[in-house]
Coordinates of C-alpha atoms in Angstrom, one line a residue:
M7 CA 23.2 0.9 20.6
C8 CA 25.6 3.4 18.9
G9 CA 27.0 4.7 15.7
I10 CA 30.3 3.5 14.4
A11 CA 32.6 4.8 11.7
G12 CA 36.3 4.6 10.7
F13 CA 38.8 3.8 8.0
V14 CA 41.8 1.7 7.2
L15 CA 44.6 2.9 5.0
L16 CA 45.7 0.3 2.5
Q17 CA 49.1 0.0 0.9
D18 CA 48.3 2.4 -1.9
A19 CA 46.6 5.0 0.3
P20 CA 47.7 8.7 0.4
P21 CA 49.8 9.8 3.4
V22 CA 47.7 10.7 6.4
T23 CA 48.8 12.2 9.7
D24 CA 47.3 11.4 13.1
H25 CA 45.9 14.9 13.2
Q26 CA 44.2 14.5 9.8
A27 CA 42.8 11.1 10.8
R28 CA 41.2 12.7 13.9
D29 CA 39.6 15.4 11.8
V30 CA 38.1 12.8 9.4
L31 CA 36.8 10.8 12.3
A32 CA 35.3 13.9 13.9
A33 CA 33.5 14.7 10.6
M34 CA 32.2 11.2 10.2
A35 CA 31.0 11.0 13.8
G36 CA 29.3 14.3 13.5
R37 CA 27.0 12.9 10.7
I38 CA 25.8 10.1 13.0
A39 CA 25.7 11.9 16.3
H40 CA 22.0 11.1 16.7
R41 CA 22.8 7.4 17.0
G42 CA 24.9 8.0 20.1
P43 CA 24.1 11.2 22.1
D44 CA 25.7 10.0 25.3
G45 CA 29.4 10.2 24.3
R46 CA 31.9 10.3 21.5
G47 CA 35.3 8.7 21.2
H48 CA 38.0 7.9 18.7
H49 CA 41.1 5.7 18.3
V50 CA 43.9 6.5 15.9
G51 CA 46.5 3.7 15.4
L52 CA 47.2 4.1 11.7
P53 CA 46.7 2.4 9.4
A54 CA 43.4 2.0 11.3
A55 CA 41.3 4.8 12.8
F56 CA 37.9 4.3 14.5
A57 CA 35.2 6.6 15.8
H58 CA 32.2 5.9 18.1
C59 CA 29.1 7.7 19.1
R60 CA 27.6 6.1 22.3
L61 CA 24.1 5.5 23.4
A62 CA 24.8 4.2 26.9
I63 CA 22.6 1.1 27.7
I64 CA 24.8 -1.3 29.7
D65 CA 27.8 -0.4 32.0
L66 CA 27.1 3.3 31.8
S67 CA 30.4 4.4 33.6
T68 CA 33.1 2.2 32.0
G69 CA 31.8 1.0 28.6
A70 CA 33.3 3.8 26.5
Q71 CA 34.5 3.1 22.9
P72 CA 36.5 2.5 20.8
M73 CA 37.8 -0.1 23.2
A74 CA 41.3 -1.6 23.1
A75 CA 42.4 -4.9 24.6
E76 CA 44.5 -4.5 27.7
D77 CA 47.6 -5.7 25.9
G78 CA 46.9 -3.6 22.8
A79 CA 46.4 -6.7 20.6
A80 CA 43.1 -5.4 19.1
V81 CA 40.7 -2.4 19.2
V82 CA 37.0 -2.5 18.4
T83 CA 34.1 -0.1 17.6
F84 CA 30.8 -1.8 18.2
N85 CA 27.2 -1.0 17.6
G86 CA 24.4 -3.0 19.2
E87 CA 23.8 -5.4 22.1
I88 CA 25.0 -8.9 22.8
Y89 CA 22.2 -10.3 24.9
N90 CA 24.0 -13.4 26.1
Y91 CA 27.2 -11.5 27.0
Q92 CA 27.0 -12.6 30.6
E93 CA 27.1 -16.3 29.7
V94 CA 29.9 -15.8 27.2
R95 CA 31.8 -13.7 29.8
R96 CA 31.6 -16.6 32.3
E97 CA 32.9 -19.0 29.6
L98 CA 35.8 -16.7 28.9
Q99 CA 36.7 -16.3 32.6
A100 CA 36.8 -20.1 32.9
L101 CA 39.4 -20.0 30.2
G102 CA 41.5 -17.5 32.1
R103 CA 40.4 -14.2 30.5
T104 CA 40.1 -11.2 32.9
F105 CA 37.8 -8.2 32.4
Q106 CA 38.2 -4.5 33.3
T107 CA 34.5 -3.5 32.6
R108 CA 31.0 -5.0 32.8
S109 CA 30.3 -4.2 29.2
D110 CA 29.3 -6.5 26.4
T111 CA 31.9 -4.6 24.2
E112 CA 34.7 -6.1 26.2
V113 CA 33.1 -9.5 26.0
L114 CA 33.1 -9.2 22.2
L115 CA 36.7 -8.1 22.2
Q116 CA 37.9 -10.9 24.4
A117 CA 35.8 -13.5 22.5
Y118 CA 37.6 -12.6 19.3
L119 CA 41.0 -12.8 20.9
E120 CA 40.1 -16.2 22.3
W121 CA 38.2 -17.8 19.3
G122 CA 38.8 -15.6 16.3
V123 CA 36.1 -15.6 13.6
A124 CA 34.5 -18.5 15.4
C125 CA 33.4 -16.1 18.2
L126 CA 30.4 -15.1 16.0
D127 CA 28.7 -18.5 16.5
R128 CA 28.7 -17.8 20.3
L129 CA 27.1 -14.4 20.1
E130 CA 23.3 -13.8 20.3
G131 CA 22.3 -10.2 19.7
M132 CA 22.1 -7.4 17.2
F133 CA 25.4 -6.0 16.2
A134 CA 27.7 -4.4 13.6
F135 CA 31.3 -3.9 14.5
A136 CA 34.8 -3.4 13.1
L137 CA 37.8 -4.7 14.9
W138 CA 41.4 -4.0 14.0
D139 CA 43.7 -7.0 14.8
V140 CA 47.0 -5.3 15.4
R141 CA 49.1 -8.5 15.2
R142 CA 47.6 -9.7 12.0
R143 CA 47.2 -6.2 10.6
T144 CA 43.7 -7.2 9.5
L145 CA 40.3 -5.6 9.8
F146 CA 37.5 -8.0 11.0
A147 CA 34.0 -6.7 10.7
A148 CA 30.6 -8.5 11.0
R149 CA 26.9 -8.0 11.0
D150 CA 24.3 -9.9 13.1
R151 CA 22.3 -12.7 11.6
F152 CA 19.2 -10.6 10.7
G153 CA 20.9 -7.3 9.9
K154 CA 19.3 -5.4 12.7
K155 CA 22.4 -3.1 12.8
P156 CA 23.7 -1.5 9.6
F157 CA 27.2 -1.6 8.1
F158 CA 28.1 0.4 5.0
Y159 CA 31.6 0.5 3.4
T160 CA 33.4 1.9 0.4
I161 CA 37.0 1.5 -1.0
Q162 CA 38.3 4.5 -2.8
Q163 CA 41.8 5.9 -3.4
G164 CA 43.4 3.1 -1.3
V165 CA 41.1 3.8 1.7
F166 CA 38.6 1.4 3.1
A167 CA 35.9 3.4 5.0
F168 CA 32.9 2.1 7.0
A169 CA 30.0 3.5 9.0
S170 CA 26.6 2.9 10.4
E171 CA 25.1 5.2 7.8
L172 CA 26.0 6.4 4.3
S173 CA 25.9 10.0 5.6
A174 CA 29.1 9.4 7.5
L175 CA 30.8 8.0 4.4
E176 CA 29.9 11.2 2.6
A177 CA 32.3 13.0 5.1
V178 CA 35.3 11.0 4.0
P179 CA 37.6 13.2 1.9
W180 CA 38.9 10.4 -0.3
A181 CA 35.5 9.3 -1.3
A182 CA 33.1 10.6 -4.0
F183 CA 29.6 9.1 -4.7
S184 CA 27.3 8.8 -7.7
I185 CA 24.0 7.1 -8.3
R186 CA 23.3 4.7 -11.2
A187 CA 20.0 4.9 -13.0
S188 CA 19.6 1.2 -12.7
T189 CA 19.8 1.5 -8.9
L190 CA 17.0 4.1 -9.0
A191 CA 14.9 1.7 -11.2
R192 CA 15.5 -1.0 -8.6
F193 CA 14.4 1.3 -5.8
L194 CA 11.2 2.2 -7.8
A195 CA 10.4 -1.5 -8.0
Y196 CA 11.3 -2.6 -4.4
E197 CA 10.6 0.7 -2.5
Y198 CA 14.1 0.3 -1.0
V199 CA 17.6 -0.6 -2.2
P200 CA 18.2 -4.4 -1.7
T201 CA 21.4 -5.6 0.0
P202 CA 24.3 -5.7 -0.8
E203 CA 23.7 -2.7 -3.1
S204 CA 23.4 0.8 -1.6
I205 CA 21.9 3.9 -3.3
Y206 CA 25.5 4.9 -4.2
A207 CA 27.4 3.0 -6.8
E208 CA 30.6 3.2 -4.8
A209 CA 29.3 1.9 -1.5
R210 CA 28.0 -1.5 -0.4
K211 CA 26.2 -3.0 2.6
L212 CA 27.7 -5.9 4.4
P213 CA 24.8 -8.5 4.3
P214 CA 23.3 -10.0 7.4
A215 CA 25.0 -13.1 8.9
Q216 CA 28.2 -12.2 7.0
Y217 CA 31.6 -11.0 8.1
L218 CA 34.5 -9.5 6.2
E219 CA 38.3 -9.6 6.6
L220 CA 40.4 -6.9 5.0
H221 CA 44.2 -7.0 4.7
E222 CA 46.5 -4.1 4.1
D223 CA 47.2 -5.2 0.5
G224 CA 43.5 -4.6 -0.2
T225 CA 42.5 -8.3 -0.2
L226 CA 38.9 -8.4 0.9
L227 CA 37.1 -11.6 2.0
V228 CA 33.4 -11.7 2.6
E229 CA 31.9 -14.9 4.1
R230 CA 28.6 -16.1 5.5
Y231 CA 28.7 -17.5 9.1
W232 CA 25.1 -18.5 9.6
E233 CA 22.5 -20.1 7.4
T234 CA 18.7 -20.0 7.6
P235 CA 17.4 -23.5 8.8
M236 CA 15.3 -25.4 6.4
P237 CA 11.7 -26.1 7.4
R238 CA 10.9 -29.7 8.5
P239 CA 8.7 -31.7 6.2
E240 CA 5.0 -31.8 6.9
G241 CA 4.1 -34.4 9.6
S242 CA 7.8 -35.1 10.5
K243 CA 8.5 -36.4 14.0
G244 CA 7.9 -33.8 16.6
F245 CA 6.2 -31.4 14.2
G246 CA 2.9 -33.1 13.5
R247 CA -0.6 -32.0 14.5
A248 CA -0.5 -34.2 17.6
D249 CA 2.7 -32.2 18.7
E250 CA 0.9 -28.8 18.6
P251 CA 0.6 -28.4 22.4
A252 CA 4.3 -29.1 22.9
L253 CA 5.2 -26.8 20.1
C254 CA 3.0 -24.0 21.6
E255 CA 4.7 -24.5 24.9
E256 CA 8.1 -24.3 23.3
L257 CA 7.2 -21.1 21.4
R258 CA 6.1 -19.5 24.6
R259 CA 9.3 -20.6 26.4
L260 CA 11.5 -19.3 23.7
L261 CA 9.6 -16.0 23.4
T262 CA 9.9 -15.6 27.2
Q263 CA 13.6 -16.3 27.1
A264 CA 14.0 -13.8 24.2
V265 CA 12.1 -11.0 26.1
R266 CA 14.0 -11.7 29.3
R267 CA 17.3 -11.3 27.4
R268 CA 16.1 -8.0 26.0
L269 CA 15.0 -6.5 29.2
I270 CA 18.6 -6.4 30.5
A271 CA 19.6 -2.7 30.6
D272 CA 20.9 -0.1 33.0
V273 CA 18.3 2.4 31.5
P274 CA 14.5 2.4 31.4
V275 CA 12.9 -0.1 29.0
G276 CA 9.4 -0.1 27.4
V277 CA 7.4 -1.9 24.7
F278 CA 5.9 -0.7 21.4
L279 CA 2.3 -1.8 21.5
S280 CA 0.1 -1.6 18.4
G281 CA -2.6 -3.9 19.5
G282 CA -1.7 -6.5 16.9
V283 CA -0.8 -10.1 17.9
D284 CA 3.0 -9.6 17.5
S285 CA 3.6 -6.6 19.7
S286 CA 0.8 -7.8 22.1
S287 CA 2.7 -11.1 22.5
V288 CA 5.9 -9.3 23.4
A289 CA 4.0 -7.1 25.8
A290 CA 2.4 -10.1 27.5
M291 CA 5.8 -11.7 28.2
A292 CA 7.4 -8.5 29.2
G293 CA 4.5 -7.8 31.6
Q294 CA 5.0 -11.1 33.3
L295 CA 8.8 -10.5 33.7
A296 CA 8.5 -6.8 34.6
P297 CA 5.1 -6.0 36.0
G298 CA 3.8 -2.5 35.2
I299 CA 6.3 -2.1 32.3
K300 CA 5.5 1.0 30.1
T301 CA 3.9 0.4 26.8
F302 CA 3.6 3.0 24.0
S303 CA 1.3 3.5 21.1
I304 CA 0.0 6.3 18.9
G305 CA -3.5 6.8 17.5
F306 CA -5.1 9.1 15.0
T307 CA -7.8 11.6 15.6
E308 CA -9.5 10.4 12.4
A309 CA -11.5 7.4 13.5
S310 CA -11.2 5.4 10.3
Y311 CA -7.4 5.2 10.8
D312 CA -7.3 4.9 14.5
E313 CA -6.6 1.5 16.0
S314 CA -5.4 2.6 19.4
A315 CA -8.4 1.1 21.2
Y316 CA -6.9 -2.4 20.5
A317 CA -3.6 -1.4 22.1
G318 CA -5.5 0.0 25.1
R319 CA -7.5 -3.2 25.6
V320 CA -4.3 -5.3 25.6
A321 CA -2.6 -2.9 28.0
A322 CA -5.5 -3.0 30.4
Q323 CA -5.6 -6.8 30.4
L324 CA -1.8 -7.1 30.9
G325 CA -1.7 -4.3 33.5
T326 CA 1.0 -2.3 31.7
D327 CA 1.7 1.4 32.3
H328 CA 0.2 2.5 28.9
Q329 CA 1.2 5.7 27.2
L330 CA -1.0 6.8 24.2
E331 CA -0.6 9.9 22.1
L332 CA -3.3 10.9 19.6
L333 CA -2.1 12.5 16.4
S334 CA -3.7 13.9 13.2
A335 CA -3.1 11.6 10.2
D336 CA -3.2 14.6 8.0
A337 CA -0.5 16.3 10.1
C338 CA 1.7 13.3 9.5
A339 CA 1.7 14.1 5.8
D340 CA 3.4 17.4 6.6
L341 CA 6.3 15.6 8.3
L342 CA 7.1 13.5 5.2
P343 CA 9.8 15.9 3.8
E344 CA 11.6 16.1 7.2
V345 CA 11.6 12.3 7.7
V346 CA 12.7 11.4 4.2
S347 CA 15.5 14.0 4.3
R348 CA 16.9 12.4 7.5
F349 CA 17.2 8.9 6.0
D350 CA 20.6 8.0 4.5
E351 CA 18.9 6.0 1.8
P352 CA 15.4 6.6 0.3
M353 CA 12.7 4.3 1.7
A354 CA 9.1 4.4 0.4
D355 CA 7.3 2.6 3.3
P356 CA 4.5 5.1 4.2
S357 CA 4.7 4.0 7.9
I358 CA 8.1 5.7 8.3
V359 CA 6.3 8.8 9.5
P360 CA 4.2 7.2 12.3
T361 CA 7.2 5.0 13.2
Y362 CA 9.3 8.1 13.5
L363 CA 6.7 9.8 15.6
L364 CA 6.2 6.8 17.9
S365 CA 10.0 6.6 18.4
Q366 CA 10.0 10.3 19.3
I367 CA 7.2 9.9 21.8
T368 CA 8.7 6.8 23.3
R369 CA 12.2 8.3 23.8
R370 CA 10.8 10.9 26.2
Q371 CA 10.4 8.2 28.8
V372 CA 12.6 5.2 28.0
T373 CA 15.9 4.5 26.2
V374 CA 15.1 1.0 25.0
A375 CA 11.9 -0.3 23.4
L376 CA 11.0 -3.9 22.6
G377 CA 9.0 -4.3 19.4
G378 CA 7.1 -7.1 17.5
D379 CA 9.0 -7.2 14.3
G380 CA 9.6 -10.7 12.8
P381 CA 6.5 -12.9 12.9
D382 CA 4.9 -11.5 9.8
E383 CA 7.8 -12.9 7.8
L384 CA 8.7 -15.9 9.9
L385 CA 5.2 -17.1 10.7
A386 CA 3.1 -16.1 7.7
G387 CA 1.5 -12.8 8.8
Y388 CA 1.1 -11.3 5.3
E389 CA -1.7 -12.0 2.9
Y390 CA 1.0 -12.7 0.3
Y391 CA 1.6 -16.1 1.8
P392 CA -1.9 -17.5 1.0
G393 CA -1.6 -15.4 -2.2
F394 CA 1.4 -17.4 -3.3
K395 CA -0.2 -20.6 -2.3
A396 CA -3.2 -19.7 -4.4
T397 CA -1.1 -19.1 -7.5
Q398 CA -0.1 -22.8 -7.3
Y399 CA -3.7 -23.7 -7.8
W400 CA -4.2 -21.0 -10.4
E401 CA -1.7 -22.8 -12.7
R402 CA -4.0 -25.8 -12.9
L403 CA -7.0 -23.8 -14.3
P404 CA -7.7 -23.9 -18.0
A405 CA -6.4 -21.0 -20.0
W406 CA -9.9 -19.8 -21.0
L407 CA -10.9 -19.5 -17.3
R408 CA -7.8 -17.6 -16.4
R409 CA -8.4 -15.2 -19.3
A410 CA -12.0 -14.7 -18.1
A411 CA -10.8 -13.9 -14.6
V412 CA -8.3 -11.3 -15.8
A413 CA -11.1 -9.6 -17.8
A414 CA -13.5 -9.7 -14.9
S415 CA -10.9 -8.1 -12.5
G416 CA -11.3 -4.8 -14.3
L417 CA -15.0 -4.7 -13.3
L418 CA -14.3 -4.8 -9.6
P419 CA -14.7 -1.5 -7.7
G420 CA -11.8 0.7 -7.0
S421 CA -11.1 2.5 -3.7
A422 CA -8.8 5.1 -2.2
G423 CA -9.2 3.3 1.2
Y424 CA -6.9 0.8 2.9
V425 CA -7.9 -1.9 0.4
N426 CA -8.6 -1.4 -3.3
P427 CA -10.4 -4.6 -4.5
R428 CA -9.6 -4.0 -8.2
H429 CA -5.9 -3.3 -7.5
V430 CA -5.6 -6.3 -5.3
A431 CA -7.2 -8.7 -7.8
Q432 CA -5.1 -7.3 -10.7
T433 CA -1.9 -7.5 -8.7
F434 CA -2.6 -11.1 -7.8
L435 CA -3.4 -12.1 -11.4
A436 CA -0.2 -10.5 -12.7
A437 CA 1.8 -12.4 -10.0
A438 CA 0.1 -15.6 -10.8
E439 CA 1.2 -15.4 -14.4
A440 CA 4.8 -14.7 -13.5
P441 CA 7.6 -17.3 -13.0
A442 CA 7.5 -18.8 -9.5
W443 CA 10.7 -17.0 -8.4
L444 CA 9.1 -13.6 -9.2
R445 CA 5.6 -14.1 -7.9
T446 CA 6.0 -12.7 -4.4
Q447 CA 7.9 -9.7 -5.6
R448 CA 5.3 -9.0 -8.3
M449 CA 2.7 -8.8 -5.4
L450 CA 4.9 -6.3 -3.6
T451 CA 6.3 -4.2 -6.5
A452 CA 5.6 -0.5 -6.4
L453 CA 6.4 0.2 -10.1
T454 CA 6.5 -2.9 -12.3
P455 CA 8.9 -3.1 -15.2
E456 CA 6.0 -2.4 -17.6
A457 CA 5.0 0.8 -15.7
Q458 CA 8.6 1.9 -15.5
R459 CA 9.2 1.4 -19.2
A460 CA 6.7 4.2 -19.9
L461 CA 8.5 6.5 -17.5
W462 CA 12.2 6.2 -18.3
K463 CA 13.7 8.1 -21.3
S464 CA 16.3 5.5 -22.0
P465 CA 15.6 2.3 -20.0
G466 CA 18.0 0.1 -22.0
D467 CA 17.9 -3.4 -20.5
M468 CA 17.8 -2.4 -16.9
L469 CA 14.1 -3.2 -16.6
E470 CA 14.5 -6.8 -17.7
P471 CA 13.0 -8.7 -14.8
T472 CA 16.1 -10.9 -14.4
R473 CA 18.2 -7.8 -14.0
L474 CA 15.7 -5.6 -12.1
F475 CA 14.9 -8.3 -9.6
A476 CA 18.3 -10.0 -9.6
S477 CA 18.4 -10.1 -5.8
T478 CA 15.1 -11.9 -5.6
K479 CA 16.2 -14.4 -8.3
R480 CA 19.5 -15.0 -6.5
L481 CA 17.8 -15.8 -3.2
W482 CA 15.2 -18.1 -4.9
E483 CA 17.8 -20.1 -6.8
A484 CA 20.1 -20.4 -3.8
L485 CA 17.6 -23.0 -2.4
P486 CA 16.9 -25.4 -5.2
D487 CA 16.0 -28.3 -2.9
W488 CA 13.5 -26.3 -0.8
P489 CA 9.7 -26.6 -1.4
P490 CA 8.2 -23.5 -3.0
M491 CA 6.4 -22.2 0.1
A492 CA 9.6 -22.7 2.2
R493 CA 11.4 -20.6 -0.4
V494 CA 8.8 -17.9 0.0
F495 CA 9.4 -17.7 3.7
H496 CA 13.1 -17.4 3.1
L497 CA 12.6 -14.6 0.6
F498 CA 10.4 -12.6 2.9
A499 CA 12.8 -13.0 5.8
Q500 CA 15.8 -12.0 3.7
Q501 CA 14.2 -9.1 1.7
I502 CA 11.3 -7.7 3.8
T503 CA 12.6 -8.3 7.3
Y504 CA 16.3 -7.8 6.9
G505 CA 16.4 -5.3 4.1
Y506 CA 13.3 -3.2 4.7
I507 CA 11.4 -3.5 8.0
L508 CA 14.5 -3.6 10.2
V509 CA 16.1 -0.7 8.3
K510 CA 13.0 1.4 8.8
V511 CA 12.9 0.7 12.5
D512 CA 16.6 1.3 13.0
R513 CA 16.6 4.6 11.3
C514 CA 13.4 5.9 12.9
T515 CA 14.4 4.9 16.4
M516 CA 18.1 6.0 16.1
L517 CA 17.1 9.4 14.8
H518 CA 15.8 9.9 18.3
G519 CA 18.6 8.0 20.2
L520 CA 16.2 5.2 21.0
E521 CA 17.3 1.5 21.0
A522 CA 14.8 -0.9 19.4
R523 CA 15.0 -4.6 20.3
A524 CA 13.2 -7.4 18.4
P525 CA 12.6 -10.5 20.6
F526 CA 11.1 -12.6 17.8
L527 CA 14.5 -12.3 16.0
D528 CA 16.3 -14.0 18.9
R529 CA 18.4 -16.7 17.3
D530 CA 16.8 -19.6 19.2
L531 CA 13.3 -18.4 18.6
A532 CA 13.8 -17.5 14.9
E533 CA 15.5 -20.9 14.2
F534 CA 12.5 -22.6 15.8
C535 CA 10.1 -20.6 13.6
F536 CA 12.2 -21.3 10.5
R537 CA 12.1 -25.1 11.2
L538 CA 8.3 -25.2 11.6
P539 CA 6.4 -26.9 8.7
V540 CA 4.4 -24.5 6.6
S541 CA 1.1 -25.9 8.0
M542 CA 2.1 -24.7 11.5
K543 CA 2.3 -21.1 10.2
L544 CA -0.4 -21.1 7.5
R545 CA -3.4 -23.3 8.3
G546 CA -6.0 -22.9 5.7
A547 CA -6.7 -19.1 5.6
T548 CA -5.3 -18.6 9.2
R549 CA -2.0 -16.9 9.3
K550 CA 0.4 -17.1 12.2
Y551 CA -1.5 -20.2 13.3
L552 CA 0.9 -21.5 15.9
L553 CA 1.6 -18.1 17.4
K554 CA -2.1 -17.5 17.9
E555 CA -2.6 -21.0 19.4
A556 CA 0.3 -20.4 21.8
M557 CA -1.0 -17.0 22.9
A558 CA -4.6 -18.1 23.4
G559 CA -5.5 -17.5 27.0
L560 CA -2.9 -14.8 27.4
L561 CA -4.4 -12.3 24.9
P562 CA -8.1 -11.5 24.0
Q563 CA -9.5 -13.7 21.1
D564 CA -10.4 -10.6 19.0
I565 CA -6.8 -9.4 19.3
L566 CA -5.5 -12.8 18.2
H567 CA -7.8 -13.1 15.2
R568 CA -8.4 -9.5 13.9
P569 CA -7.0 -8.8 10.4
K570 CA -3.5 -7.4 10.2
R571 CA -3.5 -3.7 9.3
G572 CA -0.2 -2.1 10.3
F573 CA 0.0 1.6 10.6
L574 CA -2.9 2.9 8.5
I575 CA -1.8 5.8 6.4
P576 CA -4.1 7.4 3.8
T577 CA -1.5 7.6 1.1
A578 CA -4.0 7.3 -1.8
A579 CA -6.1 10.2 -0.4
W580 CA -3.0 12.3 0.5
L581 CA -1.6 12.1 -3.0
R582 CA -4.9 13.4 -4.3
G583 CA -5.3 16.1 -1.6
R584 CA -3.0 17.2 1.2
L585 CA 0.2 16.2 -0.6
R586 CA -0.9 17.3 -4.1
P587 CA 1.1 20.6 -4.0
L588 CA 4.2 18.6 -3.0
V589 CA 3.6 16.2 -5.9
D590 CA 3.1 19.0 -8.4
D591 CA 6.3 20.7 -7.2
L592 CA 8.6 17.6 -7.1
L593 CA 7.2 16.1 -10.3
H594 CA 7.0 19.3 -12.2
E595 CA 7.9 19.2 -15.8
R596 CA 10.7 21.7 -15.3
R597 CA 12.4 19.6 -12.6
L598 CA 12.0 16.4 -14.5
R599 CA 13.5 17.9 -17.7
E600 CA 16.5 19.2 -15.7
Q601 CA 17.0 15.8 -14.2
G602 CA 16.8 14.2 -17.6
L603 CA 15.7 10.7 -16.5
F604 CA 12.0 10.5 -16.9
H605 CA 9.4 11.5 -19.6
P606 CA 7.6 14.5 -17.9
A607 CA 4.4 13.7 -19.9
A608 CA 4.4 10.1 -18.6
V609 CA 4.9 11.1 -15.0
R610 CA 2.1 13.7 -15.4
R611 CA -0.2 11.0 -16.7
L612 CA 0.5 8.9 -13.6
V613 CA -0.4 11.9 -11.4
E614 CA -3.6 12.8 -13.3
E615 CA -4.9 9.2 -13.5
H616 CA -4.5 8.8 -9.8
A617 CA -5.9 12.3 -9.0
S618 CA -9.0 11.6 -11.1
G619 CA -9.6 8.2 -9.5
K620 CA -9.3 6.5 -13.0
K621 CA -6.5 4.3 -11.7
D622 CA -4.9 3.6 -8.3
H623 CA -1.2 4.5 -8.5
R624 CA -0.7 5.0 -4.8
K625 CA 2.3 2.7 -4.5
G626 CA 4.1 3.8 -7.6
L627 CA 3.3 7.5 -7.2
W628 CA 4.3 7.5 -3.5
T629 CA 7.6 5.7 -4.3
M630 CA 8.4 8.3 -7.0
L631 CA 7.5 11.1 -4.7
V632 CA 9.8 9.8 -1.9
L633 CA 12.6 9.3 -4.5
Q634 CA 12.3 12.9 -5.7
L635 CA 12.2 14.2 -2.1
W636 CA 15.3 12.3 -1.2
L637 CA 17.2 13.4 -4.4
A638 CA 16.2 17.0 -3.7
G639 CA 18.4 16.8 -0.6
K640 CA 21.4 15.5 -2.6
P641 CA 21.8 18.2 -5.3
A642 CA 25.6 17.6 -5.6
V643 CA 25.4 13.9 -6.2
R644 CA 25.8 12.9 -9.8
I645 CA 23.3 10.5 -11.4
D646 CA 25.0 8.2 -13.8
P647 CA 22.8 7.4 -16.8
E648 CA 24.8 4.3 -17.6
R649 CA 22.3 1.4 -17.4

């Protein structure tokens, strides 16, 4: 796990000396030094120049980067881990390839030289890399199937620059960045910036499961190398109810294999353990393969938000070396400005603060941590899955009954707690009335187009749903032959897992030089989960059905069947209390007038309605607060009002 950066001079680039190139690389690497605290290297072979910040995990003594082939045919800078590198290495050796190190980086390099682009199909892991092919004078870069490792790039003034984080691109002297108002509107809707966009108009993200080839004349090719498997039809051979015992056994086998692959390291390895079924399943397999492995969790001194007892019960049953640290939930609020300021793009997931703290605590004892990311999206962990299913029945109800239900939803009680019944009902009803492609996103949206229209001074057409949610529509329409529920699983994987959850985990862990590994996103296991019929994931009201069946006997029943909660953060209460001074400062009329984007009176109404309890604006207000916090750290970046 590392940080990568570099650039390629195209035919119309300004003249650059080797000395100037090294200075640029040093500046870029300095911005992402937290991603690789164990070493720094660079390679200048213009027109290509690469930098690398190393977090040493495998082959601690000889795995330095950037790494050049022995004959000088190619050089690579690589971030991530290739879990099956030993098998691929043996295959390459059988073909006559020789190795100078024990590192997975050299396996990647030799695999490319042997198979070219086709090497990607042989690699299982998390990665983002850039490789300069000296003979072809071509840059080859790729990102893993699930986007666990980031890759940003920009082309300006004849220079192609890339990096693990946008902050490194900001150090490139040939690049300048601005922000479009339409991108801010999209952030306020999604709570993050969907791929392939970035927060900056001039920079893009290489999407997961895609690679690019760049030639010196500026020709850029971006292609997909892996597709999400389509679910099998209900009751198909091998996937019927009579096959459940065999499917449970296969799920356990694949999870064990995935965990075994991710335990390979030359540094200490631990497991994040929340006490939910996902992380507990990973801990169960890790405990069998590495008895006494360390597990880590955080709890809160406020009893209503503390779920650490569940993690403790799982750890006791599995016999892990459990590490628990209790924190104050209110104290977490005070960390919000620091955490937001350290993210290269704004992200409004409230759990970034506890994830950041958990990463900090875990890094004190281990360098690698296995986590439970993936099953919520792959195996129907969210309430949105049955919610979407219910919308299909909603369509069949008579219009008068639907109107009555909408009216009755306003009579439900409101709450500043974890669940607000009135808000949940109204969100569902709004989603049910939306087109099928938009329903899941309407359930998730922080600030709807209607809510944003009241806030923006000049919204133009940027809030039209087909434009605002263009990435959702594109993903939905890319699978016209898939059943609606299968499309929902694809949407959640592509948007929530790849573009949101994994980004949060990557940034929070790497800010502390900690490598996070996600066994459920092992290629073999994930493809198995994708192929499962919907009924194996969502059985009636039971979510993650097959996972819970597979783990029965290994985990306590109350752990398997307790409601999903995630990191409980009292955002609604914070915005009314502890964070109110920050809200008043960042959303002050003076600041908003200087910014020139939003109606101060409309924003103030949002704040006051939430503070009074009249309405629950926790998601929208929190997202607006995070945006303003992030923008406060970028005073020199121009915001383009063009819609």
